[in-house]
Amino acid sequence: MVSIFFMSVMSVAKLSKNVDIDKKNVKILWLLMKYLLFLPKLRTITIVNIMIESTFKSRVVGVGLSIDQTVYAVVDVRGNIIAKSQFATTDFNNVNEFVTFLCERIVELVEANGGYETIRSVGISVPSGNFKSGCMENSPNLPWKGQIPLAAMMRDRLGLAVALGNDAHVRALGEYVFGSAHGLKDFIVVHLGHGVGSSIFTNGKAYLGSDGFSGEIGHTCLVHGGRLCGCGNKGCLEAYIGARGVMKTTQEVLEEDARPSLMREREINSPRDVFRCCEEGDELAIEVFRRTGYLLGIGLANYASILNPEAIILAGGISRAGKWLMEPASESFEEHVFHNIKGKVKLLRTSLNPDERDVLGASALAWDVKEYSLFI
């Protein structure tokens, strides 16, 4: 509950602007006070220590689920993270145990930071999520297979409205509200991580497709008969520019080129390790991201040629390779994009903190779901 105290002289118009109640109710309050104060001919009233209570709930919970970790936070209406915590997703092979643990942790965090009465709803970002069904459907990178009604499972445990979205769509919503896409109407956000997903915004609204699976650029075919992808198809873009794809390219470069490399001397377990070698001038590491960027540029050029966006925003761990990825990607993009939009589409990197990106996007999603509560 929000209590607002006034100790001033104000008109109905001023009162309605300063207090979170509609003008009709303000007028009733004004007439009542005018009667009580015996001021029938005056158009203003004196209000002394009047408490007006609003039932507006000013906070939501945002949850970002990835294959490595699950982050959850209490977020206010302005996007300020009030409190945040996380745990390892990999600790749970059973989805029911995961949901129970997550909901228990959410309740603990909420009760320690303002209480349940301040929470309007919950938003959750998940791989292979479907906003329309509220389900996580056959995620290739998580152990929980099939169609999992995650939103309904959380709603039943929490007693609050829960909105579930595909991680790429949720991150794009976060970019639109808080990040690099602020002020844009037609744009694409491409997430480069373990998987490769994207979200399309047209005229300021997310395009989800008839079944909720639009934007799966990672599973478009780039190389006929190419590498096997986690989805079961061959030659998908994700198999070349996702995290596993970058590591496969690293292996290929080292096998094809006998030159000395820091990557032969060090333990290389992730694209981040390859990036660090780039920063030290390692030519073979630079070649890894040159090849990755070239293929990424082709994929983005195909996308842009169809949709003609204002901008394409790159997010996710792979995008943090910076110039080593962006420069070859930009060159390849301009080489392959439809000539009428050449030089007109901006390639940008996300401006959101990667540690906060998913929960901020999920919090924005939470404000869009219809409010529901078993308790308040």
Coordinates of C-alpha atoms in Angstrom, one line a residue:
M1 CA 0.0 0.0 0.0
V2 CA 1.2 3.5 -0.8
S3 CA 0.3 6.3 1.6
I4 CA 0.4 9.9 0.3
F5 CA 0.1 12.9 2.7
F6 CA -0.8 16.4 1.6
M7 CA -0.6 19.6 3.6
S8 CA -1.4 22.3 1.1
V9 CA -4.2 24.2 -0.7
M10 CA -5.0 22.7 -4.1
S11 CA -7.7 22.5 -6.8
V12 CA -9.3 19.3 -8.1
A13 CA -7.1 19.4 -11.2
K14 CA -3.9 19.7 -9.1
L15 CA -5.1 17.0 -6.7
S16 CA -5.8 14.6 -9.5
K17 CA -2.4 15.1 -10.9
N18 CA -0.6 14.5 -7.6
V19 CA -2.6 11.6 -6.3
D20 CA -2.9 8.2 -8.0
I21 CA -6.7 8.1 -8.1
D22 CA -9.0 9.1 -11.0
K23 CA -10.6 12.5 -11.4
K24 CA -14.1 11.3 -10.6
N25 CA -13.0 10.1 -7.1
V26 CA -11.0 13.2 -6.6
K27 CA -14.1 15.3 -7.2
I28 CA -16.1 13.3 -4.7
L29 CA -13.4 13.8 -2.1
W30 CA -13.3 17.6 -3.0
L31 CA -17.1 18.0 -2.6
L32 CA -17.0 16.1 0.7
M33 CA -14.2 18.2 2.1
K34 CA -16.0 21.4 0.9
Y35 CA -19.1 20.3 2.8
L36 CA -17.2 19.5 5.9
L37 CA -15.2 22.7 5.9
F38 CA -18.3 24.9 5.2
L39 CA -16.8 26.4 2.1
P40 CA -19.5 26.1 -0.5
K41 CA -18.4 29.1 -2.6
L42 CA -14.8 28.3 -2.9
R43 CA -13.2 26.2 -5.7
T44 CA -10.2 25.1 -3.6
I45 CA -10.0 23.2 -0.4
T46 CA -7.5 22.9 2.4
I47 CA -6.4 19.3 2.9
V48 CA -4.5 18.6 6.1
N49 CA -2.9 15.2 6.7
I50 CA -5.4 13.3 4.5
M51 CA -4.1 9.8 3.8
I52 CA -5.1 8.4 0.4
E53 CA -4.3 4.7 -0.1
S54 CA -3.5 3.3 -3.5
T55 CA -3.6 -0.5 -4.2
F56 CA -1.2 0.0 -7.1
K57 CA 1.6 -2.7 -6.8
S58 CA 4.8 -1.1 -7.8
R59 CA 7.0 -4.2 -8.2
V60 CA 7.3 -7.4 -10.2
V61 CA 9.6 -10.4 -10.2
G62 CA 11.9 -11.0 -13.2
V63 CA 13.4 -14.5 -13.8
G64 CA 16.1 -15.4 -16.3
L65 CA 16.6 -19.1 -16.9
S66 CA 19.6 -20.2 -18.9
I67 CA 21.3 -23.6 -19.2
D68 CA 24.0 -22.6 -16.7
Q69 CA 22.1 -20.5 -14.1
T70 CA 18.8 -19.1 -13.1
V71 CA 18.7 -15.5 -11.9
Y72 CA 15.7 -13.9 -10.2
A73 CA 15.1 -10.4 -9.0
V74 CA 12.6 -7.9 -7.5
V75 CA 12.3 -5.0 -9.9
D76 CA 10.3 -1.8 -9.5
V77 CA 8.2 0.0 -12.1
R78 CA 11.2 2.2 -13.2
G79 CA 13.4 -0.8 -13.8
N80 CA 15.5 -0.5 -10.7
I81 CA 16.6 -3.9 -9.3
I82 CA 15.7 -3.9 -5.7
A83 CA 17.2 -7.3 -4.9
K84 CA 18.6 -10.2 -6.9
S85 CA 19.9 -13.7 -6.4
Q86 CA 20.7 -16.8 -8.5
F87 CA 21.4 -20.6 -8.4
A88 CA 22.8 -23.2 -10.8
T89 CA 20.2 -24.5 -13.2
T90 CA 22.4 -27.6 -13.8
D91 CA 21.7 -28.8 -10.2
F92 CA 18.2 -29.9 -11.4
N93 CA 17.5 -32.8 -13.8
N94 CA 13.9 -32.9 -12.7
V95 CA 11.8 -29.9 -13.7
N96 CA 9.3 -30.2 -10.8
E97 CA 12.1 -30.0 -8.3
F98 CA 13.5 -27.0 -10.2
V99 CA 10.2 -25.1 -10.2
T100 CA 9.6 -25.9 -6.5
F101 CA 13.1 -24.6 -5.5
L102 CA 12.8 -21.5 -7.7
C103 CA 9.4 -20.6 -6.2
E104 CA 10.6 -21.1 -2.7
R105 CA 13.6 -18.8 -3.4
I106 CA 11.4 -16.2 -5.0
V107 CA 9.1 -16.1 -1.9
E108 CA 12.1 -15.7 0.4
L109 CA 13.5 -12.8 -1.7
V110 CA 10.2 -11.0 -1.9
E111 CA 9.4 -11.3 1.8
A112 CA 12.8 -9.9 2.6
N113 CA 12.3 -7.0 0.3
G114 CA 8.9 -5.3 0.8
G115 CA 6.6 -8.3 1.0
Y116 CA 4.1 -10.1 -1.2
E117 CA 1.7 -7.2 -1.2
T118 CA 4.1 -5.1 -3.3
I119 CA 4.4 -7.7 -6.1
R120 CA 2.1 -7.5 -9.1
S121 CA 3.2 -10.4 -11.3
V122 CA 6.1 -12.5 -12.5
G123 CA 7.9 -12.7 -15.8
I124 CA 10.3 -15.5 -16.8
S125 CA 12.7 -15.8 -19.8
V126 CA 13.4 -19.3 -20.9
P127 CA 15.1 -21.0 -23.9
S128 CA 12.5 -22.4 -26.4
G129 CA 9.7 -20.6 -24.5
N130 CA 6.3 -19.9 -26.1
F131 CA 4.6 -16.8 -24.8
K132 CA 1.2 -17.9 -26.3
S133 CA 1.2 -21.3 -24.5
G134 CA 3.2 -20.4 -21.5
C135 CA 5.3 -23.5 -22.1
M136 CA 8.9 -24.3 -22.6
E137 CA 8.8 -26.6 -25.7
N138 CA 11.6 -29.1 -26.5
S139 CA 14.6 -27.0 -25.6
P140 CA 17.6 -28.7 -27.3
N141 CA 20.1 -27.4 -24.6
L142 CA 18.2 -28.3 -21.4
P143 CA 17.6 -31.8 -19.9
W144 CA 13.8 -31.2 -19.6
K145 CA 12.2 -32.4 -22.8
G146 CA 8.6 -32.1 -24.1
Q147 CA 6.1 -29.4 -23.6
I148 CA 6.5 -28.0 -20.0
P149 CA 3.7 -25.7 -18.8
L150 CA 6.2 -23.6 -16.7
A151 CA 4.1 -20.5 -16.4
A152 CA 1.1 -22.5 -15.0
M153 CA 3.4 -24.5 -12.7
M154 CA 4.8 -21.3 -11.2
R155 CA 1.4 -19.6 -11.0
D156 CA 0.0 -22.5 -9.0
R157 CA 2.9 -22.3 -6.5
L158 CA 3.2 -18.6 -6.2
G159 CA -0.5 -17.5 -6.5
L160 CA 0.5 -14.7 -8.9
A161 CA 0.2 -14.1 -12.6
V162 CA 3.1 -15.4 -14.5
A163 CA 4.1 -14.5 -18.1
L164 CA 6.6 -16.7 -19.9
G165 CA 8.6 -15.7 -23.0
N166 CA 11.2 -17.0 -25.3
D167 CA 14.6 -15.8 -24.0
A168 CA 15.3 -14.0 -27.3
H169 CA 11.9 -12.2 -27.3
V170 CA 12.3 -11.2 -23.6
R171 CA 15.8 -9.8 -24.2
A172 CA 14.5 -7.8 -27.1
L173 CA 11.7 -6.4 -24.9
G174 CA 14.4 -5.4 -22.4
E175 CA 16.4 -3.7 -25.2
Y176 CA 13.2 -1.9 -26.3
V177 CA 12.3 -0.6 -22.8
F178 CA 15.8 -0.1 -21.3
G179 CA 18.5 -0.6 -23.8
S180 CA 19.9 0.0 -27.4
A181 CA 16.5 -0.3 -29.1
H182 CA 14.9 2.5 -27.0
G183 CA 13.2 4.8 -29.5
L184 CA 13.3 2.3 -32.4
K185 CA 10.2 0.8 -34.0
D186 CA 11.5 -1.8 -36.4
F187 CA 14.5 -3.8 -35.2
I188 CA 15.8 -7.3 -34.6
V189 CA 17.7 -8.5 -31.5
V190 CA 19.9 -11.5 -32.1
H191 CA 21.2 -13.4 -29.1
L192 CA 24.5 -15.2 -29.6
G193 CA 25.2 -17.6 -26.7
H194 CA 24.9 -21.4 -26.3
G195 CA 22.1 -21.1 -28.8
V196 CA 21.3 -18.5 -31.4
G197 CA 17.9 -16.9 -31.3
S198 CA 16.3 -13.6 -32.3
S199 CA 13.3 -11.4 -31.9
I200 CA 11.6 -9.2 -34.4
F201 CA 10.0 -5.9 -33.4
T202 CA 7.8 -4.3 -36.1
N203 CA 6.1 -0.9 -35.5
G204 CA 7.1 -1.1 -31.8
K205 CA 5.6 -4.6 -31.2
A206 CA 7.1 -8.0 -31.0
Y207 CA 6.1 -10.3 -33.9
L208 CA 5.7 -13.8 -32.4
G209 CA 4.3 -15.7 -35.4
S210 CA 1.2 -17.9 -35.5
D211 CA 2.6 -20.5 -33.1
G212 CA 4.9 -18.2 -31.1
F213 CA 8.2 -19.4 -32.6
S214 CA 9.2 -16.6 -34.9
G215 CA 12.8 -15.5 -35.0
E216 CA 14.5 -18.9 -34.8
I217 CA 17.4 -17.6 -37.0
G218 CA 19.8 -20.1 -35.3
H219 CA 17.9 -22.9 -37.0
T220 CA 17.9 -21.6 -40.5
C221 CA 20.2 -23.5 -42.9
L222 CA 23.4 -21.8 -43.8
V223 CA 25.5 -24.6 -45.1
H224 CA 23.8 -27.5 -47.0
G225 CA 24.8 -30.8 -45.4
G226 CA 27.0 -29.0 -42.9
R227 CA 27.6 -29.5 -39.2
L228 CA 25.0 -31.4 -37.1
C229 CA 23.0 -28.9 -35.0
G230 CA 21.4 -29.6 -31.6
C231 CA 18.0 -29.4 -33.2
G232 CA 18.8 -32.5 -35.3
N233 CA 19.2 -30.7 -38.7
K234 CA 22.5 -30.1 -40.5
G235 CA 24.1 -26.8 -41.5
C236 CA 22.1 -24.5 -39.1
L237 CA 23.6 -21.1 -38.3
E238 CA 23.7 -22.0 -34.6
A239 CA 26.1 -24.8 -35.4
Y240 CA 28.6 -22.3 -36.6
I241 CA 28.1 -19.1 -34.5
G242 CA 26.8 -20.5 -31.2
A243 CA 29.2 -21.3 -28.4
R244 CA 29.7 -25.0 -29.6
G245 CA 30.1 -23.8 -33.1
V246 CA 32.9 -21.4 -32.2
M247 CA 34.7 -24.2 -30.4
K248 CA 34.3 -26.5 -33.4
T249 CA 35.7 -23.7 -35.6
T250 CA 38.6 -23.3 -33.2
Q251 CA 39.4 -27.0 -33.5
E252 CA 39.2 -26.8 -37.3
V253 CA 41.6 -23.8 -37.5
L254 CA 44.2 -25.5 -35.3
E255 CA 44.0 -28.7 -37.4
E256 CA 44.3 -26.8 -40.7
D257 CA 47.0 -24.3 -39.7
A258 CA 50.3 -25.5 -38.2
R259 CA 51.5 -22.0 -37.1
P260 CA 52.2 -21.5 -33.4
S261 CA 49.3 -20.3 -31.3
L262 CA 48.5 -19.5 -27.7
M263 CA 45.5 -21.7 -28.2
R264 CA 47.9 -24.7 -28.4
E265 CA 49.6 -23.8 -25.1
R266 CA 46.5 -23.0 -23.1
E267 CA 43.3 -24.8 -22.0
I268 CA 40.6 -23.4 -24.4
N269 CA 37.2 -24.3 -22.9
S270 CA 35.0 -21.5 -24.2
P271 CA 34.8 -18.7 -26.8
R272 CA 35.9 -16.3 -24.1
D273 CA 39.3 -18.1 -24.0
V274 CA 39.6 -17.7 -27.7
F275 CA 38.7 -14.0 -27.3
R276 CA 41.5 -13.5 -24.8
C277 CA 44.0 -15.0 -27.3
C278 CA 42.7 -12.5 -29.9
E279 CA 43.4 -9.6 -27.4
E280 CA 47.0 -10.9 -27.2
G281 CA 47.4 -10.8 -31.0
D282 CA 47.1 -14.5 -31.7
E283 CA 46.5 -14.8 -35.5
L284 CA 44.8 -18.2 -35.3
A285 CA 42.4 -17.0 -32.7
I286 CA 41.6 -13.9 -34.8
E287 CA 41.0 -16.3 -37.7
V288 CA 38.4 -18.2 -35.6
F289 CA 36.3 -15.1 -35.1
R290 CA 36.9 -13.9 -38.7
R291 CA 35.2 -17.1 -40.0
T292 CA 32.5 -16.8 -37.3
G293 CA 31.8 -13.2 -38.2
Y294 CA 31.8 -13.9 -41.9
L295 CA 29.0 -16.5 -41.6
L296 CA 27.1 -14.4 -39.0
G297 CA 27.2 -11.5 -41.6
I298 CA 25.6 -13.7 -44.2
G299 CA 22.9 -14.8 -41.8
L300 CA 22.1 -11.3 -40.7
A301 CA 22.1 -10.0 -44.4
N302 CA 19.5 -12.6 -45.3
Y303 CA 17.4 -11.5 -42.3
A304 CA 17.7 -7.8 -43.1
S305 CA 17.0 -8.3 -46.8
I306 CA 13.6 -9.8 -45.8
L307 CA 12.6 -7.5 -43.0
N308 CA 14.4 -4.2 -43.7
P309 CA 14.9 -3.2 -40.1
E310 CA 16.3 0.1 -38.7
A311 CA 18.9 -1.9 -36.7
I312 CA 20.1 -5.3 -35.7
I313 CA 21.3 -5.5 -32.1
L314 CA 23.6 -8.3 -31.1
A315 CA 23.6 -9.6 -27.5
G316 CA 24.9 -12.6 -25.6
G317 CA 28.3 -13.9 -24.7
I318 CA 29.6 -14.4 -28.2
S319 CA 28.9 -10.7 -29.0
R320 CA 31.4 -9.7 -26.3
A321 CA 34.2 -10.7 -28.7
G322 CA 33.8 -7.1 -29.8
K323 CA 35.7 -5.9 -32.9
W324 CA 37.1 -9.4 -33.6
L325 CA 33.5 -10.5 -34.4
M326 CA 31.8 -7.3 -35.3
E327 CA 34.3 -6.1 -38.0
P328 CA 34.2 -9.3 -40.2
A329 CA 30.4 -9.5 -39.5
S330 CA 29.8 -5.9 -40.7
E331 CA 32.0 -6.5 -43.8
S332 CA 30.2 -9.7 -44.7
F333 CA 26.8 -8.1 -44.0
E334 CA 27.4 -5.2 -46.4
E335 CA 28.7 -7.6 -49.0
H336 CA 25.6 -9.9 -48.9
V337 CA 22.7 -7.6 -48.0
F338 CA 20.2 -6.4 -50.6
H339 CA 21.7 -3.4 -52.4
N340 CA 18.7 -1.1 -51.7
I341 CA 19.3 -1.2 -48.0
K342 CA 23.1 -1.4 -48.1
G343 CA 24.5 1.1 -45.6
K344 CA 21.1 1.8 -44.0
V345 CA 20.9 -0.9 -41.4
K346 CA 22.8 -0.3 -38.1
L347 CA 24.6 -3.3 -36.5
L348 CA 24.7 -2.5 -32.8
R349 CA 25.7 -4.3 -29.6
T350 CA 23.5 -4.4 -26.6
S351 CA 23.9 -1.6 -24.0
L352 CA 22.4 -3.7 -21.2
N353 CA 24.5 -5.2 -18.4
P354 CA 24.6 -9.0 -19.1
D355 CA 24.1 -9.7 -15.4
E356 CA 20.8 -7.8 -15.4
R357 CA 19.6 -8.1 -19.0
D358 CA 17.4 -11.2 -18.6
V359 CA 15.7 -10.1 -15.4
L360 CA 15.0 -6.6 -16.8
G361 CA 13.5 -8.1 -19.9
A362 CA 11.4 -10.5 -17.8
S363 CA 10.3 -7.7 -15.6
A364 CA 9.0 -5.7 -18.6
L365 CA 7.1 -8.9 -19.7
A366 CA 5.6 -9.2 -16.3
W367 CA 3.9 -5.8 -16.6
D368 CA 2.1 -6.9 -19.7
V369 CA 0.3 -9.9 -18.1
K370 CA -3.2 -9.4 -16.6
E371 CA -2.9 -9.1 -12.8
Y372 CA -4.0 -12.1 -10.8
S373 CA -3.5 -13.0 -7.1
L374 CA -4.8 -15.7 -4.8
F375 CA -3.9 -13.6 -1.7
I376 CA -4.4 -9.9 -2.3

